[in-house]
Amino acid sequence: MRLVLRYFFRTLRLLLAPVMLIAEKLSTPQAVERSEAEQAEVDRACEALALYQFRTCPFCIKVRKEIARLGLKIEIRDAQLDPDHRQALQEGGGKVKVPCLHITHDDGNVEWLYESDAINAYLHKRFGAA
């Protein structure tokens, strides 16, 4: 019975993945507009950020939409398909759970922020426009 359930959900994921990705493309909001100087400053700040994610994870999609809405250039690291990123997430964050925002602070300290709502709140607080 376990094997049947496992294959059922794998098949379901395979069938829904393209739908989820197309829906993400169609519903991704326009980025906020900033002056060139403001955008350059935001881009520099984003160099200290990286998002560990799975391509079809609904919570990762939620975070990617917020990144797009805020017009951020954050490195996206696929922890599902890239074993190096998966290992870095395991070793650095302590668990393979996505989405996870890797934040390198100015003092060199590293923070691993999990949970889509917490990541979106952090991004909105740091980069949000009125």
mmCIF file of N, CA and C in Angstrom:
data_model
loop_
_atom_site.group_PDB
_atom_site.id
_atom_site.type_symbol
_atom_site.label_atom_id
_atom_site.label_comp_id
_atom_site.label_asym_id
_atom_site.label_seq_id
_atom_site.Cartn_x
_atom_site.Cartn_y
_atom_site.Cartn_z
ATOM 1 N N MET A 1 0.811 -1.194 0.000
ATOM 2 C CA MET A 1 0.000 0.000 0.000
ATOM 3 C C MET A 1 0.855 1.258 0.000
ATOM 4 N N ARG A 2 1.935 1.237 0.789
ATOM 5 C CA ARG A 2 2.848 2.379 0.845
ATOM 6 C C ARG A 2 3.433 2.683 -0.530
ATOM 7 N N LEU A 3 3.808 1.628 -1.234
ATOM 8 C CA LEU A 3 4.398 1.780 -2.555
ATOM 9 C C LEU A 3 3.395 2.402 -3.528
ATOM 10 N N VAL A 4 2.161 1.999 -3.435
ATOM 11 C CA VAL A 4 1.106 2.547 -4.302
ATOM 12 C C VAL A 4 0.924 4.034 -4.027
ATOM 13 N N LEU A 5 0.885 4.406 -2.750
ATOM 14 C CA LEU A 5 0.744 5.821 -2.391
ATOM 15 C C LEU A 5 1.931 6.638 -2.866
ATOM 16 N N ARG A 6 3.120 6.100 -2.690
ATOM 17 C CA ARG A 6 4.328 6.808 -3.114
ATOM 18 C C ARG A 6 4.283 7.092 -4.617
ATOM 19 N N TYR A 7 3.950 6.083 -5.412
ATOM 20 C CA TYR A 7 3.886 6.275 -6.861
ATOM 21 C C TYR A 7 2.725 7.179 -7.274
ATOM 22 N N PHE A 8 1.625 7.111 -6.548
ATOM 23 C CA PHE A 8 0.501 8.004 -6.822
ATOM 24 C C PHE A 8 0.928 9.459 -6.667
ATOM 25 N N PHE A 9 1.586 9.788 -5.554
ATOM 26 C CA PHE A 9 1.983 11.169 -5.310
ATOM 27 C C PHE A 9 3.113 11.613 -6.231
ATOM 28 N N ARG A 10 4.011 10.725 -6.585
ATOM 29 C CA ARG A 10 5.047 11.076 -7.561
ATOM 30 C C ARG A 10 4.433 11.405 -8.908
ATOM 31 N N THR A 11 3.476 10.613 -9.330
ATOM 32 C CA THR A 11 2.784 10.863 -10.601
ATOM 33 C C THR A 11 2.018 12.170 -10.538
ATOM 34 N N LEU A 12 1.357 12.413 -9.425
ATOM 35 C CA LEU A 12 0.618 13.658 -9.248
ATOM 36 C C LEU A 12 1.546 14.862 -9.332
ATOM 37 N N ARG A 13 2.707 14.777 -8.683
ATOM 38 C CA ARG A 13 3.691 15.873 -8.747
ATOM 39 C C ARG A 13 4.168 16.095 -10.171
ATOM 40 N N LEU A 14 4.424 15.005 -10.892
ATOM 41 C CA LEU A 14 4.872 15.129 -12.282
ATOM 42 C C LEU A 14 3.820 15.800 -13.158
ATOM 43 N N LEU A 15 2.572 15.500 -12.918
ATOM 44 C CA LEU A 15 1.493 16.085 -13.707
ATOM 45 C C LEU A 15 1.238 17.546 -13.343
ATOM 46 N N LEU A 16 1.384 17.880 -12.071
ATOM 47 C CA LEU A 16 1.091 19.242 -11.626
ATOM 48 C C LEU A 16 2.259 20.214 -11.806
ATOM 49 N N ALA A 17 3.476 19.714 -11.890
ATOM 50 C CA ALA A 17 4.647 20.593 -11.984
ATOM 51 C C ALA A 17 4.548 21.590 -13.137
ATOM 52 N N PRO A 18 4.258 21.165 -14.370
ATOM 53 C CA PRO A 18 4.171 22.147 -15.462
ATOM 54 C C PRO A 18 3.055 23.169 -15.241
ATOM 55 N N VAL A 19 1.957 22.727 -14.664
ATOM 56 C CA VAL A 19 0.843 23.642 -14.392
ATOM 57 C C VAL A 19 1.274 24.708 -13.386
ATOM 58 N N MET A 20 1.969 24.286 -12.349
ATOM 59 C CA MET A 20 2.430 25.227 -11.326
ATOM 60 C C MET A 20 3.417 26.234 -11.905
ATOM 61 N N LEU A 21 4.332 25.778 -12.747
ATOM 62 C CA LEU A 21 5.323 26.680 -13.324
ATOM 63 C C LEU A 21 4.688 27.666 -14.300
ATOM 64 N N ILE A 22 3.723 27.212 -15.080
ATOM 65 C CA ILE A 22 3.025 28.115 -16.000
ATOM 66 C C ILE A 22 2.208 29.133 -15.208
ATOM 67 N N ALA A 23 1.533 28.677 -14.168
ATOM 68 C CA ALA A 23 0.753 29.585 -13.327
ATOM 69 C C ALA A 23 1.655 30.630 -12.677
ATOM 70 N N GLU A 24 2.851 30.225 -12.275
ATOM 71 C CA GLU A 24 3.795 31.182 -11.689
ATOM 72 C C GLU A 24 4.168 32.244 -12.718
ATOM 73 N N LYS A 25 4.496 31.815 -13.928
ATOM 74 C CA LYS A 25 4.874 32.762 -14.987
ATOM 75 C C LYS A 25 3.752 33.759 -15.258
ATOM 76 N N LEU A 26 2.520 33.253 -15.342
ATOM 77 C CA LEU A 26 1.389 34.101 -15.690
ATOM 78 C C LEU A 26 0.966 35.042 -14.566
ATOM 79 N N SER A 27 1.252 34.671 -13.332
ATOM 80 C CA SER A 27 0.785 35.473 -12.204
ATOM 81 C C SER A 27 1.889 36.243 -11.482
ATOM 82 N N THR A 28 3.111 36.211 -11.999
ATOM 83 C CA THR A 28 4.196 36.950 -11.356
ATOM 84 C C THR A 28 3.978 38.444 -11.562
ATOM 85 N N PRO A 29 3.979 39.216 -10.474
ATOM 86 C CA PRO A 29 3.694 40.650 -10.580
ATOM 87 C C PRO A 29 4.848 41.439 -11.200
ATOM 88 N N GLN A 30 4.525 42.641 -11.647
ATOM 89 C CA GLN A 30 5.544 43.554 -12.154
ATOM 90 C C GLN A 30 6.401 44.037 -10.984
ATOM 91 N N ALA A 31 7.661 44.297 -11.269
ATOM 92 C CA ALA A 31 8.585 44.765 -10.238
ATOM 93 C C ALA A 31 8.321 46.233 -9.914
ATOM 94 N N VAL A 32 8.599 46.593 -8.668
ATOM 95 C CA VAL A 32 8.505 47.998 -8.286
ATOM 96 C C VAL A 32 9.557 48.773 -9.070
ATOM 97 N N GLU A 33 9.271 50.039 -9.318
ATOM 98 C CA GLU A 33 10.221 50.865 -10.071
ATOM 99 C C GLU A 33 11.044 51.697 -9.104
ATOM 100 N N ARG A 34 12.336 51.723 -9.361
ATOM 101 C CA ARG A 34 13.280 52.503 -8.569
ATOM 102 C C ARG A 34 14.146 53.312 -9.522
ATOM 103 N N SER A 35 14.786 54.342 -8.994
ATOM 104 C CA SER A 35 15.761 55.082 -9.807
ATOM 105 C C SER A 35 16.965 54.176 -10.039
ATOM 106 N N GLU A 36 17.794 54.517 -11.001
ATOM 107 C CA GLU A 36 18.982 53.689 -11.282
ATOM 108 C C GLU A 36 19.876 53.572 -10.063
ATOM 109 N N ALA A 37 20.055 54.673 -9.351
ATOM 110 C CA ALA A 37 20.920 54.662 -8.166
ATOM 111 C C ALA A 37 20.340 53.773 -7.072
ATOM 112 N N GLU A 38 19.025 53.882 -6.844
ATOM 113 C CA GLU A 38 18.385 53.043 -5.836
ATOM 114 C C GLU A 38 18.469 51.576 -6.213
ATOM 115 N N GLN A 39 18.234 51.251 -7.493
ATOM 116 C CA GLN A 39 18.290 49.859 -7.936
ATOM 117 C C GLN A 39 19.707 49.304 -7.814
ATOM 118 N N ALA A 40 20.716 50.129 -8.112
ATOM 119 C CA ALA A 40 22.103 49.688 -7.976
ATOM 120 C C ALA A 40 22.434 49.375 -6.519
ATOM 121 N N GLU A 41 21.908 50.182 -5.608
ATOM 122 C CA GLU A 41 22.128 49.949 -4.182
ATOM 123 C C GLU A 41 21.439 48.651 -3.734
ATOM 124 N N VAL A 42 20.222 48.434 -4.205
ATOM 125 C CA VAL A 42 19.493 47.200 -3.890
ATOM 126 C C VAL A 42 20.230 45.989 -4.461
ATOM 127 N N ASP A 43 20.717 46.102 -5.700
ATOM 128 C CA ASP A 43 21.453 44.997 -6.323
ATOM 129 C C ASP A 43 22.707 44.646 -5.527
ATOM 130 N N ARG A 44 23.403 45.658 -5.018
ATOM 131 C CA ARG A 44 24.592 45.400 -4.193
ATOM 132 C C ARG A 44 24.208 44.672 -2.915
ATOM 133 N N ALA A 45 23.113 45.081 -2.300
ATOM 134 C CA ALA A 45 22.660 44.429 -1.068
ATOM 135 C C ALA A 45 22.245 42.977 -1.336
ATOM 136 N N CYS A 46 21.704 42.715 -2.512
ATOM 137 C CA CYS A 46 21.244 41.362 -2.860
ATOM 138 C C CYS A 46 22.403 40.396 -3.102
ATOM 139 N N GLU A 47 23.601 40.914 -3.308
ATOM 140 C CA GLU A 47 24.758 40.040 -3.512
ATOM 141 C C GLU A 47 25.037 39.191 -2.274
ATOM 142 N N ALA A 48 24.544 39.633 -1.113
ATOM 143 C CA ALA A 48 24.762 38.901 0.136
ATOM 144 C C ALA A 48 23.642 37.896 0.411
ATOM 145 N N LEU A 49 22.746 37.704 -0.565
ATOM 146 C CA LEU A 49 21.594 36.817 -0.378
ATOM 147 C C LEU A 49 21.594 35.699 -1.410
ATOM 148 N N ALA A 50 21.084 34.540 -1.011
ATOM 149 C CA ALA A 50 20.880 33.417 -1.932
ATOM 150 C C ALA A 50 19.666 32.641 -1.440
ATOM 151 N N LEU A 51 18.813 32.252 -2.378
ATOM 152 C CA LEU A 51 17.619 31.494 -2.032
ATOM 153 C C LEU A 51 17.809 30.038 -2.427
ATOM 154 N N TYR A 52 17.754 29.147 -1.435
ATOM 155 C CA TYR A 52 17.766 27.712 -1.695
ATOM 156 C C TYR A 52 16.313 27.290 -1.886
ATOM 157 N N GLN A 53 16.033 26.571 -2.977
ATOM 158 C CA GLN A 53 14.656 26.261 -3.316
ATOM 159 C C GLN A 53 14.545 25.014 -4.161
ATOM 160 N N PHE A 54 13.310 24.527 -4.271
ATOM 161 C CA PHE A 54 12.943 23.485 -5.232
ATOM 162 C C PHE A 54 12.059 24.181 -6.259
ATOM 163 N N ARG A 55 12.217 23.851 -7.495
ATOM 164 C CA ARG A 55 11.538 24.547 -8.578
ATOM 165 C C ARG A 55 10.022 24.555 -8.456
ATOM 166 N N THR A 56 9.415 23.451 -8.075
ATOM 167 C CA THR A 56 7.954 23.368 -8.052
ATOM 168 C C THR A 56 7.355 23.409 -6.650
ATOM 169 N N CYS A 57 8.120 23.742 -5.669
ATOM 170 C CA CYS A 57 7.600 23.878 -4.307
ATOM 171 C C CYS A 57 6.705 25.116 -4.244
ATOM 172 N N PRO A 58 5.449 24.975 -3.805
ATOM 173 C CA PRO A 58 4.549 26.133 -3.771
ATOM 174 C C PRO A 58 5.043 27.260 -2.860
ATOM 175 N N PHE A 59 5.717 26.916 -1.790
ATOM 176 C CA PHE A 59 6.230 27.945 -0.887
ATOM 177 C C PHE A 59 7.418 28.674 -1.514
ATOM 178 N N CYS A 60 8.211 27.960 -2.303
ATOM 179 C CA CYS A 60 9.318 28.588 -3.030
ATOM 180 C C CYS A 60 8.781 29.514 -4.116
ATOM 181 N N ILE A 61 7.720 29.089 -4.769
ATOM 182 C CA ILE A 61 7.079 29.924 -5.786
ATOM 183 C C ILE A 61 6.591 31.221 -5.143
ATOM 184 N N LYS A 62 6.023 31.116 -3.977
ATOM 185 C CA LYS A 62 5.542 32.292 -3.243
ATOM 186 C C LYS A 62 6.687 33.280 -2.982
ATOM 187 N N VAL A 63 7.834 32.767 -2.574
ATOM 188 C CA VAL A 63 8.993 33.627 -2.309
ATOM 189 C C VAL A 63 9.537 34.210 -3.611
ATOM 190 N N ARG A 64 9.604 33.399 -4.668
ATOM 191 C CA ARG A 64 10.105 33.910 -5.952
ATOM 192 C C ARG A 64 9.211 35.028 -6.486
ATOM 193 N N LYS A 65 7.909 34.923 -6.260
ATOM 194 C CA LYS A 65 6.997 35.993 -6.675
ATOM 195 C C LYS A 65 7.279 37.282 -5.912
ATOM 196 N N GLU A 66 7.553 37.170 -4.632
ATOM 197 C CA GLU A 66 7.874 38.361 -3.833
ATOM 198 C C GLU A 66 9.202 38.960 -4.287
ATOM 199 N N ILE A 67 10.161 38.104 -4.610
ATOM 200 C CA ILE A 67 11.445 38.590 -5.136
ATOM 201 C C ILE A 67 11.220 39.357 -6.431
ATOM 202 N N ALA A 68 10.374 38.809 -7.302
ATOM 203 C CA ALA A 68 10.067 39.477 -8.572
ATOM 204 C C ALA A 68 9.329 40.787 -8.331
ATOM 205 N N ARG A 69 8.365 40.784 -7.411
ATOM 206 C CA ARG A 69 7.588 41.986 -7.126
ATOM 207 C C ARG A 69 8.465 43.107 -6.596
ATOM 208 N N LEU A 70 9.454 42.752 -5.787
ATOM 209 C CA LEU A 70 10.359 43.748 -5.221
ATOM 210 C C LEU A 70 11.517 44.096 -6.164
ATOM 211 N N GLY A 71 11.615 43.405 -7.297
ATOM 212 C CA GLY A 71 12.669 43.699 -8.271
ATOM 213 C C GLY A 71 14.062 43.380 -7.758
ATOM 214 N N LEU A 72 14.204 42.236 -7.112
ATOM 215 C CA LEU A 72 15.483 41.858 -6.508
ATOM 216 C C LEU A 72 16.222 40.866 -7.393
ATOM 217 N N LYS A 73 17.536 40.983 -7.397
ATOM 218 C CA LYS A 73 18.387 40.044 -8.131
ATOM 219 C C LYS A 73 19.099 39.159 -7.117
ATOM 220 N N ILE A 74 18.366 38.173 -6.641
ATOM 221 C CA ILE A 74 18.884 37.244 -5.641
ATOM 222 C C ILE A 74 19.243 35.945 -6.342
ATOM 223 N N GLU A 75 20.413 35.414 -6.012
ATOM 224 C CA GLU A 75 20.838 34.140 -6.607
ATOM 225 C C GLU A 75 19.898 33.032 -6.154
ATOM 226 N N ILE A 76 19.420 32.256 -7.120
ATOM 227 C CA ILE A 76 18.533 31.126 -6.842
ATOM 228 C C ILE A 76 19.360 29.846 -6.927
ATOM 229 N N ARG A 77 19.337 29.067 -5.859
ATOM 230 C CA ARG A 77 20.091 27.815 -5.802
ATOM 231 C C ARG A 77 19.115 26.649 -5.669
ATOM 232 N N ASP A 78 19.131 25.759 -6.628
ATOM 233 C CA ASP A 78 18.210 24.629 -6.631
ATOM 234 C C ASP A 78 18.789 23.486 -5.796
ATOM 235 N N ALA A 79 18.230 23.292 -4.618
ATOM 236 C CA ALA A 79 18.712 22.252 -3.703
ATOM 237 C C ALA A 79 18.134 20.885 -4.039
ATOM 238 N N GLN A 80 17.231 20.830 -4.994
ATOM 239 C CA GLN A 80 16.644 19.551 -5.385
ATOM 240 C C GLN A 80 17.486 18.873 -6.466
ATOM 241 N N LEU A 81 17.953 19.653 -7.423
ATOM 242 C CA LEU A 81 18.669 19.084 -8.568
ATOM 243 C C LEU A 81 20.185 19.213 -8.484
ATOM 244 N N ASP A 82 20.684 20.103 -7.639
ATOM 245 C CA ASP A 82 22.126 20.321 -7.526
ATOM 246 C C ASP A 82 22.623 19.767 -6.189
ATOM 247 N N PRO A 83 23.364 18.660 -6.215
ATOM 248 C CA PRO A 83 23.811 18.051 -4.953
ATOM 249 C C PRO A 83 24.740 18.954 -4.138
ATOM 250 N N ASP A 84 25.494 19.831 -4.791
ATOM 251 C CA ASP A 84 26.370 20.751 -4.052
ATOM 252 C C ASP A 84 25.546 21.745 -3.224
ATOM 253 N N HIS A 85 24.499 22.281 -3.826
ATOM 254 C CA HIS A 85 23.627 23.215 -3.102
ATOM 255 C C HIS A 85 22.873 22.492 -1.983
ATOM 256 N N ARG A 86 22.467 21.272 -2.257
ATOM 257 C CA ARG A 86 21.759 20.482 -1.233
ATOM 258 C C ARG A 86 22.684 20.236 -0.039
ATOM 259 N N GLN A 87 23.932 19.897 -0.303
ATOM 260 C CA GLN A 87 24.890 19.650 0.771
ATOM 261 C C GLN A 87 25.180 20.932 1.547
ATOM 262 N N ALA A 88 25.324 22.058 0.830
ATOM 263 C CA ALA A 88 25.573 23.342 1.493
ATOM 264 C C ALA A 88 24.402 23.710 2.406
ATOM 265 N N LEU A 89 23.183 23.451 1.947
ATOM 266 C CA LEU A 89 22.000 23.725 2.760
ATOM 267 C C LEU A 89 21.988 22.834 3.997
ATOM 268 N N GLN A 90 22.315 21.565 3.829
ATOM 269 C CA GLN A 90 22.348 20.623 4.950
ATOM 270 C C GLN A 90 23.402 21.028 5.975
ATOM 271 N N GLU A 91 24.587 21.345 5.497
ATOM 272 C CA GLU A 91 25.693 21.671 6.406
ATOM 273 C C GLU A 91 25.529 23.045 7.041
ATOM 274 N N GLY A 92 25.109 24.023 6.256
ATOM 275 C CA GLY A 92 25.002 25.386 6.775
ATOM 276 C C GLY A 92 23.751 25.617 7.594
ATOM 277 N N GLY A 93 22.611 25.224 7.036
ATOM 278 C CA GLY A 93 21.343 25.466 7.714
ATOM 279 C C GLY A 93 20.953 24.380 8.691
ATOM 280 N N GLY A 94 21.559 23.218 8.553
ATOM 281 C CA GLY A 94 21.276 22.125 9.472
ATOM 282 C C GLY A 94 20.170 21.193 9.012
ATOM 283 N N LYS A 95 19.457 21.554 7.953
ATOM 284 C CA LYS A 95 18.394 20.692 7.434
ATOM 285 C C LYS A 95 18.130 21.044 5.981
ATOM 286 N N VAL A 96 17.655 20.054 5.237
ATOM 287 C CA VAL A 96 17.289 20.270 3.841
ATOM 288 C C VAL A 96 15.801 20.590 3.832
ATOM 289 N N LYS A 97 15.505 21.870 3.975
ATOM 290 C CA LYS A 97 14.133 22.361 3.987
ATOM 291 C C LYS A 97 14.108 23.641 3.178
ATOM 292 N N VAL A 98 13.152 23.743 2.293
ATOM 293 C CA VAL A 98 13.067 24.919 1.445
ATOM 294 C C VAL A 98 11.691 25.556 1.583
ATOM 295 N N PRO A 99 11.586 26.841 1.308
ATOM 296 C CA PRO A 99 12.646 27.756 0.914
ATOM 297 C C PRO A 99 13.522 28.140 2.106
ATOM 298 N N CYS A 100 14.742 28.510 1.786
ATOM 299 C CA CYS A 100 15.683 28.960 2.798
ATOM 300 C C CYS A 100 16.506 30.107 2.210
ATOM 301 N N LEU A 101 16.496 31.226 2.896
ATOM 302 C CA LEU A 101 17.270 32.385 2.449
ATOM 303 C C LEU A 101 18.583 32.419 3.215
ATOM 304 N N HIS A 102 19.679 32.368 2.475
ATOM 305 C CA HIS A 102 21.028 32.444 3.042
ATOM 306 C C HIS A 102 21.408 33.918 3.051
ATOM 307 N N ILE A 103 21.638 34.464 4.251
ATOM 308 C CA ILE A 103 21.946 35.885 4.409
ATOM 309 C C ILE A 103 23.347 36.012 4.991
ATOM 310 N N THR A 104 24.223 36.716 4.281
ATOM 311 C CA THR A 104 25.554 37.020 4.804
ATOM 312 C C THR A 104 25.529 38.477 5.256
ATOM 313 N N HIS A 105 25.623 38.677 6.554
ATOM 314 C CA HIS A 105 25.572 40.029 7.112
ATOM 315 C C HIS A 105 26.893 40.753 6.890
ATOM 316 N N ASP A 106 26.869 42.069 7.065
ATOM 317 C CA ASP A 106 28.061 42.901 6.841
ATOM 318 C C ASP A 106 29.225 42.489 7.730
ATOM 319 N N ASP A 107 28.935 41.996 8.926
ATOM 320 C CA ASP A 107 30.001 41.592 9.846
ATOM 321 C C ASP A 107 30.528 40.185 9.565
ATOM 322 N N GLY A 108 29.994 39.533 8.496
ATOM 323 C CA GLY A 108 30.462 38.205 8.110
ATOM 324 C C GLY A 108 29.640 37.058 8.683
ATOM 325 N N ASN A 109 28.753 37.363 9.626
ATOM 326 C CA ASN A 109 27.890 36.317 10.173
ATOM 327 C C ASN A 109 26.904 35.848 9.115
ATOM 328 N N VAL A 110 26.588 34.559 9.174
ATOM 329 C CA VAL A 110 25.665 33.965 8.207
ATOM 330 C C VAL A 110 24.387 33.556 8.924
ATOM 331 N N GLU A 111 23.256 33.871 8.307
ATOM 332 C CA GLU A 111 21.952 33.510 8.845
ATOM 333 C C GLU A 111 21.219 32.670 7.800
ATOM 334 N N TRP A 112 20.554 31.625 8.261
ATOM 335 C CA TRP A 112 19.751 30.761 7.391
ATOM 336 C C TRP A 112 18.297 30.972 7.799
ATOM 337 N N LEU A 113 17.528 31.644 6.956
ATOM 338 C CA LEU A 113 16.150 31.988 7.276
ATOM 339 C C LEU A 113 15.201 31.051 6.534
ATOM 340 N N TYR A 114 14.435 30.270 7.296
ATOM 341 C CA TYR A 114 13.476 29.326 6.735
ATOM 342 C C TYR A 114 12.079 29.920 6.813
ATOM 343 N N GLU A 115 11.119 29.267 6.142
ATOM 344 C CA GLU A 115 9.699 29.621 6.123
ATOM 345 C C GLU A 115 9.439 30.786 5.165
ATOM 346 N N SER A 116 8.540 30.532 4.233
ATOM 347 C CA SER A 116 8.239 31.513 3.181
ATOM 348 C C SER A 116 7.722 32.833 3.749
ATOM 349 N N ASP A 117 6.857 32.781 4.744
ATOM 350 C CA ASP A 117 6.323 34.023 5.318
ATOM 351 C C ASP A 117 7.419 34.841 5.996
ATOM 352 N N ALA A 118 8.323 34.179 6.699
ATOM 353 C CA ALA A 118 9.429 34.883 7.356
ATOM 354 C C ALA A 118 10.378 35.489 6.317
ATOM 355 N N ILE A 119 10.643 34.755 5.246
ATOM 356 C CA ILE A 119 11.518 35.264 4.178
ATOM 357 C C ILE A 119 10.871 36.471 3.509
ATOM 358 N N ASN A 120 9.585 36.359 3.160
ATOM 359 C CA ASN A 120 8.891 37.476 2.518
ATOM 360 C C ASN A 120 8.831 38.695 3.430
ATOM 361 N N ALA A 121 8.608 38.498 4.721
ATOM 362 C CA ALA A 121 8.584 39.615 5.674
ATOM 363 C C ALA A 121 9.951 40.291 5.738
ATOM 364 N N TYR A 122 11.021 39.482 5.769
ATOM 365 C CA TYR A 122 12.379 40.033 5.784
ATOM 366 C C TYR A 122 12.648 40.850 4.522
ATOM 367 N N LEU A 123 12.313 40.290 3.359
ATOM 368 C CA LEU A 123 12.559 40.983 2.091
ATOM 369 C C LEU A 123 11.739 42.270 2.003
ATOM 370 N N HIS A 124 10.491 42.209 2.434
ATOM 371 C CA HIS A 124 9.641 43.394 2.374
ATOM 372 C C HIS A 124 10.159 44.472 3.330
ATOM 373 N N LYS A 125 10.582 44.065 4.514
ATOM 374 C CA LYS A 125 11.106 45.025 5.499
ATOM 375 C C LYS A 125 12.388 45.684 4.993
ATOM 376 N N ARG A 126 13.248 44.874 4.372
ATOM 377 C CA ARG A 126 14.546 45.393 3.932
ATOM 378 C C ARG A 126 14.470 46.138 2.594
ATOM 379 N N PHE A 127 13.630 45.671 1.659
ATOM 380 C CA PHE A 127 13.630 46.237 0.323
ATOM 381 C C PHE A 127 12.285 46.806 -0.124
ATOM 382 N N GLY A 128 11.277 46.692 0.723
ATOM 383 C CA GLY A 128 9.932 47.092 0.326
ATOM 384 C C GLY A 128 9.816 48.576 0.005
ATOM 385 N N ALA A 129 8.980 48.834 -0.964
ATOM 386 C CA ALA A 129 8.706 50.226 -1.350
ATOM 387 C C ALA A 129 7.295 50.566 -0.900
ATOM 388 N N ALA A 130 7.087 51.799 -0.637
ATOM 389 C CA ALA A 130 5.754 52.247 -0.180
ATOM 390 C C ALA A 130 4.721 52.144 -1.261
#
